[in-house]
Short mmCIF file of C-alpha atoms in Angstrom, two decimals:
data_model
loop_
_atom_site.label_atom_id
_atom_site.label_comp_id
_atom_site.label_asym_id
_atom_site.label_seq_id
_atom_site.Cartn_x
_atom_site.Cartn_y
_atom_site.Cartn_z
CA MET A 157 112.15 41.70 77.08
CA ASN A 158 108.49 41.12 77.73
CA TYR A 159 108.20 44.54 79.30
CA MET A 160 109.74 46.18 76.25
CA GLU A 161 107.31 44.45 73.94
CA GLU A 162 104.41 45.64 76.03
CA MET A 163 105.62 49.21 75.86
CA GLU A 164 105.78 49.04 72.09
CA VAL A 165 102.27 47.69 71.83
CA ILE A 166 100.95 50.54 73.98
CA ASP A 167 102.81 53.07 71.85
CA LEU A 168 101.29 51.70 68.65
CA ARG A 169 97.85 51.78 70.18
CA GLU A 170 98.33 55.41 71.12
CA TYR A 171 99.19 56.26 67.53
CA PHE A 172 96.10 54.42 66.45
CA ASP A 173 94.00 56.34 68.97
CA VAL A 174 95.36 59.63 67.65
CA ILE A 175 94.37 58.66 64.13
CA GLN A 176 91.02 57.32 65.24
CA LYS A 177 90.22 60.51 67.12
CA ARG A 178 90.81 62.79 64.16
CA LYS A 179 89.97 60.40 61.34
CA TRP A 180 87.55 62.94 59.89
CA ILE A 181 90.47 65.32 59.26
CA ILE A 182 92.33 62.60 57.39
CA PHE A 183 89.20 61.70 55.48
CA LEU A 184 88.44 65.31 54.62
CA ILE A 185 91.93 66.28 53.43
CA THR A 186 92.31 63.10 51.39
CA ALA A 187 88.86 63.55 49.85
CA ILE A 188 89.64 67.16 48.94
CA ALA A 189 92.99 66.17 47.38
CA VAL A 190 91.47 63.33 45.38
CA SER A 191 88.48 65.32 44.15
CA THR A 192 90.64 68.32 43.23
CA SER A 193 93.00 66.17 41.21
CA ALA A 194 90.04 64.42 39.58
CA VAL A 195 88.43 67.71 38.60
CA VAL A 196 91.73 69.10 37.33
CA SER A 197 92.59 66.00 35.30
CA PHE A 198 89.12 65.48 33.86
CA PHE A 199 87.89 69.01 33.27
CA ILE A 200 90.73 71.51 33.40
CA LEU A 201 93.77 69.91 31.81
CA ASP A 202 93.55 69.53 28.06
CA PRO A 203 94.26 66.02 26.85
CA VAL A 204 97.68 65.75 25.22
CA TYR A 205 98.28 63.38 22.29
CA GLU A 206 101.57 61.84 21.34
CA THR A 207 102.81 60.42 18.09
CA TYR A 208 106.20 59.53 16.70
CA THR A 209 108.22 58.82 13.62
CA THR A 210 111.25 56.60 13.47
CA MET A 211 114.18 57.30 11.22
CA MET A 212 117.32 55.57 10.23
CA VAL A 213 120.44 57.63 9.82
CA GLY A 214 123.67 56.24 8.47
CA LYS A 215 126.32 56.55 5.81
CA THR A 216 125.58 54.82 2.58
CA LYS A 217 127.41 51.63 2.24
CA SER A 218 128.21 52.51 -1.38
CA GLN A 219 130.51 49.71 -2.28
CA GLU A 220 129.98 46.16 -1.31
CA THR A 221 131.78 46.75 1.90
CA MET A 222 130.65 44.91 4.91
CA ILE A 223 128.89 46.77 7.60
CA GLU A 224 131.62 47.31 10.10
CA TYR A 225 130.80 46.99 13.72
CA SER A 226 132.58 50.26 14.36
CA ASP A 227 130.28 52.02 11.88
CA VAL A 228 127.23 50.85 13.77
CA LEU A 229 128.79 51.97 17.01
CA LEU A 230 129.63 55.37 15.56
CA SER A 231 126.13 55.84 14.26
CA GLN A 232 124.75 55.02 17.67
CA LYS A 233 127.04 57.58 19.23
CA LEU A 234 125.90 60.12 16.68
CA VAL A 235 122.23 59.78 17.56
CA LYS A 236 122.63 62.48 20.20
CA THR A 237 124.07 64.82 17.63
CA TYR A 238 121.20 64.11 15.27
CA GLY A 239 118.81 64.85 18.10
CA GLU A 240 120.34 68.26 18.64
CA ILE A 241 120.12 69.00 14.95
CA ALA A 242 116.45 68.05 14.93
CA LYS A 243 115.84 70.40 17.80
CA SER A 244 117.93 73.22 16.35
CA ARG A 245 116.40 76.59 15.68
CA THR A 246 116.91 76.30 11.94
CA VAL A 247 114.89 73.13 11.79
CA SER A 248 112.23 74.45 14.15
CA LYS A 249 111.81 77.65 12.19
CA GLU A 250 111.39 75.80 9.00
CA VAL A 251 108.80 73.47 10.47
CA ILE A 252 106.90 76.47 11.84
CA LYS A 253 107.02 78.14 8.46
CA ASP A 254 105.95 74.97 6.64
CA LEU A 255 102.96 74.37 8.85
CA ASN A 256 102.09 78.00 9.49
CA LEU A 257 102.28 77.48 13.22
CA SER A 258 101.72 80.22 15.73
CA PHE A 259 104.31 79.25 18.32
CA THR A 260 107.95 80.07 18.84
CA PRO A 261 110.84 77.64 18.26
CA ILE A 262 111.22 77.23 22.02
CA GLU A 263 107.60 76.27 22.41
CA LEU A 264 107.98 73.80 19.61
CA LYS A 265 111.12 72.38 21.21
CA GLU A 266 109.13 71.57 24.33
CA LYS A 267 106.75 69.41 22.33
CA ILE A 268 109.54 67.36 20.79
CA GLU A 269 111.47 64.52 22.31
CA ILE A 270 114.21 62.71 20.46
CA ASN A 271 115.50 59.36 21.56
CA SER A 272 117.53 56.63 20.08
CA VAL A 273 115.90 53.27 19.95
CA LYS A 274 118.05 51.25 22.25
CA ASP A 275 121.18 49.69 20.70
CA THR A 276 120.20 50.65 17.15
CA GLU A 277 120.92 53.40 14.70
CA ILE A 278 117.26 54.32 14.66
CA ILE A 279 116.12 57.57 16.18
CA MET A 280 112.63 58.24 17.32
CA ILE A 281 111.03 61.67 17.13
CA LYS A 282 108.15 61.99 19.55
CA VAL A 283 105.76 64.92 19.34
CA GLN A 284 103.15 65.84 21.92
CA ASP A 285 100.32 68.24 21.33
CA THR A 286 96.75 68.84 22.42
CA ASP A 287 95.71 68.48 18.78
CA PRO A 288 96.34 64.95 17.51
CA LEU A 289 96.33 66.04 13.85
CA LEU A 290 98.85 68.77 14.49
CA ALA A 291 101.05 66.37 16.44
CA ARG A 292 101.15 64.09 13.43
CA ASP A 293 101.87 66.93 11.01
CA ILE A 294 104.66 68.31 13.16
CA ALA A 295 106.26 64.88 13.47
CA ASN A 296 106.12 64.20 9.75
CA ASP A 297 107.29 67.64 8.69
CA LEU A 298 110.03 67.60 11.26
CA ALA A 299 111.24 64.32 9.83
CA GLN A 300 111.38 65.78 6.34
CA VAL A 301 113.13 69.00 7.38
CA PHE A 302 115.52 67.05 9.55
CA LYS A 303 116.32 64.72 6.69
CA LYS A 304 117.17 67.68 4.48
CA HIS A 305 119.40 69.37 7.01
CA VAL A 306 121.17 66.35 8.35
CA THR A 307 122.21 65.33 4.87
CA LYS A 308 123.73 68.74 4.40
CA ILE A 309 125.37 69.10 7.79
CA MET A 310 126.62 65.60 8.48
CA LYS A 311 127.29 64.69 4.89
CA VAL A 312 125.31 61.54 5.20
CA ASP A 313 123.22 60.43 2.33
CA ASN A 314 121.21 57.70 3.88
CA VAL A 315 118.46 59.18 5.95
CA GLN A 316 115.25 57.22 5.77
CA VAL A 317 111.95 57.49 7.47
CA ILE A 318 110.93 54.10 8.74
CA ASP A 319 107.58 54.84 10.32
CA LYS A 320 105.54 57.84 9.44
CA ALA A 321 103.62 59.42 12.28
CA GLU A 322 100.02 58.45 12.63
CA ILE A 323 97.12 60.23 14.22
CA PRO A 324 97.13 59.22 17.87
CA LYS A 325 93.82 57.91 19.14
CA ASN A 326 94.15 58.15 22.91
CA PRO A 327 95.69 60.97 24.87
CA VAL A 328 98.85 60.21 26.88
CA LYS A 329 98.24 63.04 29.35
CA PRO A 330 96.65 63.68 31.73
CA ARG A 331 96.42 60.30 33.36
CA PRO A 332 93.52 60.70 35.77
CA GLN A 333 94.02 57.42 37.60
CA LEU A 334 97.67 58.13 38.26
CA ASN A 335 96.96 61.71 39.29
CA ILE A 336 94.20 60.63 41.65
CA ALA A 337 96.37 57.92 43.15
CA ILE A 338 99.19 60.39 43.73
CA ALA A 339 96.78 62.94 45.20
CA GLY A 340 95.30 60.29 47.46
CA ALA A 341 98.68 59.18 48.74
CA LEU A 342 99.80 62.77 49.26
CA GLY A 343 96.52 63.61 50.97
CA ILE A 344 96.88 60.76 53.44
CA MET A 345 100.48 61.69 54.18
CA ILE A 346 99.76 65.38 54.66
CA SER A 347 96.68 64.75 56.78
CA LEU A 348 98.59 62.30 58.98
CA GLY A 349 101.17 65.02 59.47
CA VAL A 350 98.46 67.53 60.38
CA VAL A 351 96.81 65.10 62.79
CA PHE A 352 100.01 64.32 64.63
CA LEU A 353 100.93 68.02 64.71
CA LEU A 354 97.54 68.82 66.26
CA GLU A 355 98.06 66.06 68.78
CA TYR A 356 101.48 67.43 69.62
CA LEU A 357 100.10 70.96 70.04
CA ASP A 358 97.23 69.73 72.22
CA ASN A 359 98.48 70.32 75.75
CA THR A 360 95.33 69.34 77.59
CA ILE A 361 95.05 66.80 80.34
CA LYS A 362 93.66 63.61 78.89
CA THR A 363 94.50 60.59 81.00
CA PRO A 364 94.81 59.75 84.68
CA ALA A 365 98.54 59.45 84.02
CA ASP A 366 98.58 63.10 82.89
CA VAL A 367 96.92 64.17 86.14
CA GLU A 368 99.53 62.44 88.26
CA LYS A 369 102.38 63.61 86.06
CA TYR A 370 101.49 67.32 85.81
CA LEU A 371 99.49 67.94 88.97
CA GLY A 372 100.81 65.36 91.37
CA LEU A 373 97.28 64.79 92.63
CA PRO A 374 95.61 61.41 93.07
CA VAL A 375 92.89 60.48 90.61
CA MET A 376 89.73 59.71 92.52
CA GLY A 377 87.81 58.51 89.51
CA THR A 378 87.41 58.60 85.76
CA ILE A 379 83.99 59.12 84.24
CA PRO A 380 83.52 58.01 80.63
CA LEU A 381 82.02 60.43 78.16
CA LEU A 382 78.23 60.20 78.17
CA GLU A 383 77.64 60.49 74.44
CA GLU A 384 80.09 57.87 73.34
CA SER A 385 78.64 55.18 75.54
CA GLU A 386 75.11 55.93 74.43
CA ASN A 387 74.85 52.61 72.60
CA GLN A 388 75.86 50.72 75.62
CA LYS A 389 73.40 52.71 77.70
CA VAL A 390 70.55 51.66 75.46
CA LYS A 391 71.64 48.08 75.63
CA VAL A 392 71.89 48.09 79.38
CA GLN A 393 68.56 49.86 79.76
CA LYS A 394 66.90 47.14 77.75
CA GLY A 395 68.49 44.62 80.02
CA VAL A 396 67.27 46.42 83.10
CA LYS A 397 63.71 46.41 81.84
CA GLU A 398 63.87 42.72 81.16
CA TYR A 399 64.98 41.92 84.66
CA ALA A 400 62.61 44.35 86.34
CA MET B 223 65.67 65.03 85.86
CA LYS B 224 68.75 65.36 83.72
CA ASN B 225 72.14 63.73 83.78
CA LEU B 226 71.28 61.62 86.80
CA ILE B 227 72.66 58.44 85.35
CA ALA B 228 73.34 56.92 88.75
CA LEU B 229 69.58 57.01 89.29
CA GLU B 230 68.23 56.36 85.83
CA ASN B 231 70.64 53.73 84.74
CA PRO B 232 72.40 52.30 87.79
CA LYS B 233 73.88 49.39 85.88
CA SER B 234 75.61 51.51 83.27
CA PRO B 235 79.40 51.70 83.24
CA ILE B 236 79.13 55.41 83.99
CA ALA B 237 77.11 54.80 87.15
CA GLU B 238 79.69 52.22 88.11
CA ALA B 239 82.41 54.80 87.55
CA TYR B 240 80.61 57.15 89.95
CA ARG B 241 80.39 54.39 92.54
CA THR B 242 84.12 53.79 92.21
CA PHE B 243 84.59 57.52 92.67
CA ARG B 244 82.48 57.42 95.84
CA THR B 245 84.42 54.47 97.21
CA ASN B 246 87.74 56.15 96.49
CA ILE B 247 86.61 59.21 98.45
CA GLN B 248 85.55 57.05 101.36
CA PHE B 249 88.96 55.41 101.48
CA SER B 250 91.01 58.48 100.72
CA SER B 251 91.30 59.63 104.31
CA PHE B 252 91.88 57.44 107.33
CA ASP B 253 92.60 59.97 110.04
CA LYS B 254 90.13 62.69 109.27
CA GLU B 255 86.50 62.18 108.42
CA LEU B 256 85.61 63.90 105.17
CA ASN B 257 82.16 65.04 106.14
CA THR B 258 82.04 68.17 104.04
CA ILE B 259 83.37 67.90 100.51
CA ALA B 260 83.44 70.76 98.02
CA ILE B 261 83.64 70.05 94.33
CA THR B 262 85.05 72.56 91.89
CA SER B 263 86.53 72.64 88.41
CA THR B 264 89.07 74.75 86.59
CA GLY B 265 86.60 76.26 84.14
CA LEU B 266 83.00 76.21 83.01
CA GLY B 267 81.19 73.23 81.58
CA GLU B 268 83.46 70.50 82.82
CA GLY B 269 80.61 68.50 84.29
CA LYS B 270 80.92 69.61 87.89
CA SER B 271 77.21 69.74 88.69
CA THR B 272 76.53 66.43 86.96
CA THR B 273 79.37 64.92 88.94
CA ILE B 274 78.17 66.20 92.30
CA ALA B 275 74.58 65.13 91.61
CA ASN B 276 75.63 61.59 90.73
CA LEU B 277 78.08 61.44 93.61
CA ALA B 278 75.32 62.53 96.00
CA ILE B 279 73.00 59.84 94.63
CA THR B 280 75.57 57.06 94.90
CA MET B 281 76.43 58.16 98.43
CA ALA B 282 72.78 58.14 99.41
CA GLN B 283 72.37 54.75 97.77
CA SER B 284 75.13 53.40 99.97
CA GLY B 285 73.07 54.33 103.02
CA SER B 286 74.49 57.71 103.97
CA ARG B 287 72.34 60.69 104.77
CA VAL B 288 73.53 63.23 102.21
CA LEU B 289 72.90 66.94 101.86
CA LEU B 290 73.80 68.52 98.55
CA ILE B 291 74.16 72.29 98.76
CA ASP B 292 74.39 74.43 95.64
CA CYS B 293 77.06 76.92 96.63
CA ASP B 294 77.34 78.33 93.13
CA LEU B 295 75.36 81.46 93.84
CA ARG B 296 76.28 82.96 90.50
CA ARG B 297 75.26 80.23 88.07
CA PRO B 298 73.28 77.70 90.07
CA GLN B 299 72.77 74.35 88.37
CA VAL B 300 71.76 71.79 90.97
CA HIS B 301 68.05 72.63 90.97
CA LYS B 302 67.95 72.09 87.21
CA ASN B 303 69.39 68.60 87.45
CA PHE B 304 66.83 67.63 90.07
CA SER B 305 63.96 69.62 88.53
CA LEU B 306 63.46 71.78 91.62
CA VAL B 307 62.43 75.40 91.98
CA ASN B 308 65.03 77.83 93.21
CA HIS B 309 63.01 80.64 94.76
CA ARG B 310 64.59 80.25 98.16
CA GLY B 311 67.72 78.52 99.26
CA LEU B 312 71.18 78.94 100.72
CA SER B 313 71.38 82.69 100.26
CA ASN B 314 68.16 83.12 102.30
CA ILE B 315 69.56 81.04 105.14
CA LEU B 316 72.83 82.98 105.19
CA ALA B 317 70.89 86.23 105.22
CA HIS B 318 68.95 84.90 108.24
CA GLN B 319 65.70 85.19 106.39
CA THR B 320 64.58 81.64 106.88
CA SER B 321 65.49 78.44 108.65
CA HIS B 322 66.95 75.48 106.91
CA GLU B 323 63.94 73.28 107.67
CA ASP B 324 61.87 75.40 105.32
CA VAL B 325 64.19 75.39 102.35
CA ILE B 326 65.94 72.01 102.34
CA LYS B 327 64.04 69.73 99.99
CA GLN B 328 63.81 65.98 100.06
CA THR B 329 64.31 64.04 96.87
CA ASN B 330 62.88 60.71 95.86
CA VAL B 331 66.31 59.23 96.49
CA ILE B 332 66.17 57.95 100.05
CA GLY B 333 68.65 59.83 102.23
CA LEU B 334 69.38 62.61 99.74
CA ASP B 335 68.31 66.15 100.58
CA ILE B 336 69.02 69.20 98.51
CA LEU B 337 69.48 72.85 99.30
CA THR B 338 69.33 75.04 96.22
CA SER B 339 71.28 78.26 95.92
CA GLY B 340 68.44 80.71 96.38
CA PRO B 341 68.26 84.16 94.85
CA LYS B 342 71.52 85.61 93.59
CA PRO B 343 73.09 87.86 96.24
CA PRO B 344 75.20 90.91 95.38
CA ASN B 345 78.23 89.55 97.26
CA PRO B 346 78.52 85.78 96.83
CA SER B 347 82.12 85.45 98.02
CA GLU B 348 81.51 87.34 101.27
CA LEU B 349 78.37 85.37 101.94
CA LEU B 350 80.14 82.03 101.44
CA GLY B 351 83.04 83.10 103.67
CA SER B 352 80.82 84.44 106.43
CA ASN B 353 80.56 83.02 109.93
CA ALA B 354 76.91 82.30 109.21
CA MET B 355 78.08 79.89 106.50
CA LYS B 356 80.57 78.18 108.82
CA GLU B 357 77.96 77.74 111.53
CA PHE B 358 75.37 76.54 109.10
CA ILE B 359 77.71 73.91 107.65
CA LYS B 360 78.72 72.83 111.15
CA GLU B 361 75.07 72.42 112.04
CA MET B 362 74.42 70.42 108.91
CA THR B 363 77.30 68.03 109.57
CA GLN B 364 75.50 67.09 112.79
CA LYS B 365 72.37 66.19 110.87
CA TYR B 366 73.92 64.56 107.82
CA ASP B 367 76.71 62.05 107.22
CA ARG B 368 77.94 63.88 104.14
CA VAL B 369 77.56 67.47 103.05
CA LEU B 370 78.48 68.10 99.44
CA LEU B 371 79.12 71.63 98.24
CA ASP B 372 78.81 72.51 94.55
CA ALA B 373 81.35 75.30 94.18
CA PRO B 374 81.91 77.65 91.24
CA PRO B 375 84.98 77.07 89.04
CA VAL B 376 88.18 77.85 90.91
CA GLY B 377 89.88 79.54 88.01
CA LEU B 378 87.21 82.18 87.51
CA VAL B 379 86.05 83.36 90.92
CA THR B 380 87.37 83.15 94.44
CA ASP B 381 84.25 81.42 95.78
CA ALA B 382 85.71 77.95 95.53
CA ALA B 383 88.79 78.99 97.48
CA VAL B 384 86.56 80.53 100.14
CA LEU B 385 84.48 77.36 100.31
CA SER B 386 87.50 75.14 100.66
CA THR B 387 88.11 76.72 104.07
CA VAL B 388 84.61 75.66 105.10
CA ALA B 389 84.91 72.17 103.67
CA ASP B 390 87.03 69.28 104.96
CA GLY B 391 88.32 68.63 101.47
CA ILE B 392 87.94 69.71 97.91
CA ILE B 393 87.81 67.71 94.70
CA LEU B 394 88.88 69.14 91.38
CA VAL B 395 86.88 68.05 88.34
CA ILE B 396 88.91 68.09 85.13
CA ALA B 397 87.31 67.42 81.77
CA ALA B 398 89.69 65.24 79.76
CA GLY B 399 90.98 66.92 76.63
CA GLU B 400 89.47 70.29 77.52
CA VAL B 401 91.73 71.68 80.21
CA ALA B 402 95.21 72.88 79.42
CA ILE B 403 97.92 71.59 81.70
CA GLU B 404 98.80 75.14 82.75
CA ALA B 405 95.19 75.96 83.67
CA ALA B 406 94.92 72.85 85.82
CA GLN B 407 98.22 73.63 87.52
CA ARG B 408 97.04 77.15 88.22
CA ALA B 409 93.82 75.85 89.76
CA LYS B 410 95.83 73.54 91.95
CA ASP B 411 98.13 76.39 93.01
CA LEU B 412 95.18 78.64 93.84
CA LEU B 413 93.78 75.99 96.16
CA GLN B 414 97.11 75.16 97.72
CA GLN B 415 97.85 78.81 98.46
CA ILE B 416 95.03 78.85 100.99
CA ASN B 417 95.98 75.42 102.35
CA ALA B 418 92.91 73.72 100.99
CA ASN B 419 92.84 69.96 101.46
CA ILE B 420 92.78 68.76 97.86
CA ILE B 421 91.45 65.23 98.05
CA GLY B 422 92.15 64.53 94.41
CA VAL B 423 91.03 64.88 90.86
CA LEU B 424 88.01 63.48 89.06
CA LEU B 425 88.81 63.05 85.41
CA ASN B 426 85.57 63.59 83.55
CA LYS B 427 84.50 63.01 79.94
CA VAL B 428 87.17 60.42 79.27
CA SER B 429 86.58 59.21 75.72
CA ALA B 430 85.15 55.74 75.41
CA GLN B 431 88.18 54.48 73.53
CA LYS B 432 90.49 55.17 76.43
CA SER B 433 88.13 53.65 78.93
CA LYS B 434 87.13 50.69 76.78
CA TYR B 435 88.90 48.38 79.11
CA TYR B 436 86.85 49.47 82.10
CA GLN B 437 83.56 49.28 80.28
CA TYR B 438 84.33 45.83 79.09
CA TYR B 439 85.24 44.80 82.56
CA TYR B 440 82.06 46.12 84.15
CA GLN B 441 79.88 44.71 81.43
CA GLN B 442 81.29 41.27 81.80
CA TYR B 443 81.06 41.42 85.53
CA TYR B 444 77.37 42.18 85.40
CA ASP B 445 76.71 39.53 82.82
CA GLU B 446 78.07 36.90 85.14
CA GLU B 447 76.14 38.21 88.08
CA ASP B 448 72.76 38.23 86.43
CA THR B 449 70.78 35.04 86.71
CA ASP B 450 68.90 35.64 83.50
CA THR B 451 72.01 35.95 81.40
CA LYS B 452 71.22 33.22 78.90
CA SER B 453 68.23 34.93 77.33
CA SER B 454 70.03 38.24 76.96
CA LYS B 455 73.05 36.57 75.43
CA ARG B 456 70.88 34.78 72.94
CA LYS B 457 69.27 38.03 71.94
CA ARG B 458 72.60 39.66 71.44
CA ARG B 459 73.74 36.85 69.24
CA LYS B 460 70.68 37.13 67.08
CA LYS B 461 71.62 40.67 66.27
#
């Protein structure tokens, strides 16, 4: 048991030595990854702004009928359908025409995200764009066009905008801190892989154990590297002078 | 003088490592006296000449009369380490141009004499394998306790193999982390093919991390031995 534990400790130390020996590779790769992602997120990627409108879609409760639970449930189920309508080409084209936009319906579709607010009949139309004003305009116009079409298609007469879109102040993308953190983590992982690969490919003789294993010759001595013990040399020399 | 740590800094862990090396050689053979030892390496720049210089010094320090001969007639190094001139040396003796008394130089290390390589001959391998070489070495073993031969790398030229027939044993210097396993195995095979007596391997340039344990050990040992330890310890603490 004790023997096993000792083996494990030695193994761990060897891993640590491998890392220690090539720590500059790890440092370099991680630094490159972090700085690249920082440059890309701060200078290259355009900031993207996001805004949203919320809408309520449901049948009019014309008479004094109670709101049935099943109605609410149905409306919730229908949110997906409403979403598809909002993203439909007809709606997109009309929005593009209204706002005199220069992109295609598919490009517009990529900027739009439609979700239901959890457990409600409310749907949320999120729009992302590099221009915060445009994002707001698209969201608001989309809501209007959607309202028009959904009334026609689904024969509902109670479509209401709850929140109009506002001009977003802060961009949602890119998120430099997140990007840098991801790049840093990736950099460390990749560089560790490189370091251990290099170690694996290094087939040189390194330890007295290697000599005995591969050559079958006795080791008469091991001489430490001169440079690395320079500090110690200085220290000892001082000592020698003192005693002399 | 360069790289002569055994002389300049005898209390350093590296000098201690050379002394351990010397002791191991002394105890490596019981039946046969290892009077003549050749040192070679697999390739260039593995620290062969530094090793042999420091080994020669530690052997001389232990009271032996040591002769260090630079047998690397192609790229001689020994005279550089000891700051000697190399106008005349081994090649002159083997060409019967001069006697050894004229060319062997004394060093300021008591008991250590050095014979430099001399001018570069056209045929180093033949010269080293000649009868003149054998007789000369035999003569020198009468005068000295240890004769150390600095041989060229075994992997590159045949000189080391030729020398191993003159020497009682040969030591292979391997620089840690620089020599591929295959290259070292080939060097060993080359020496074994001619029945050289391979005494063993000196592993050179072992990184400090791997040898931390030894350094620590030596350091502590010396600290205890010194009588003036207290003051030095206090100074270290102040830092």
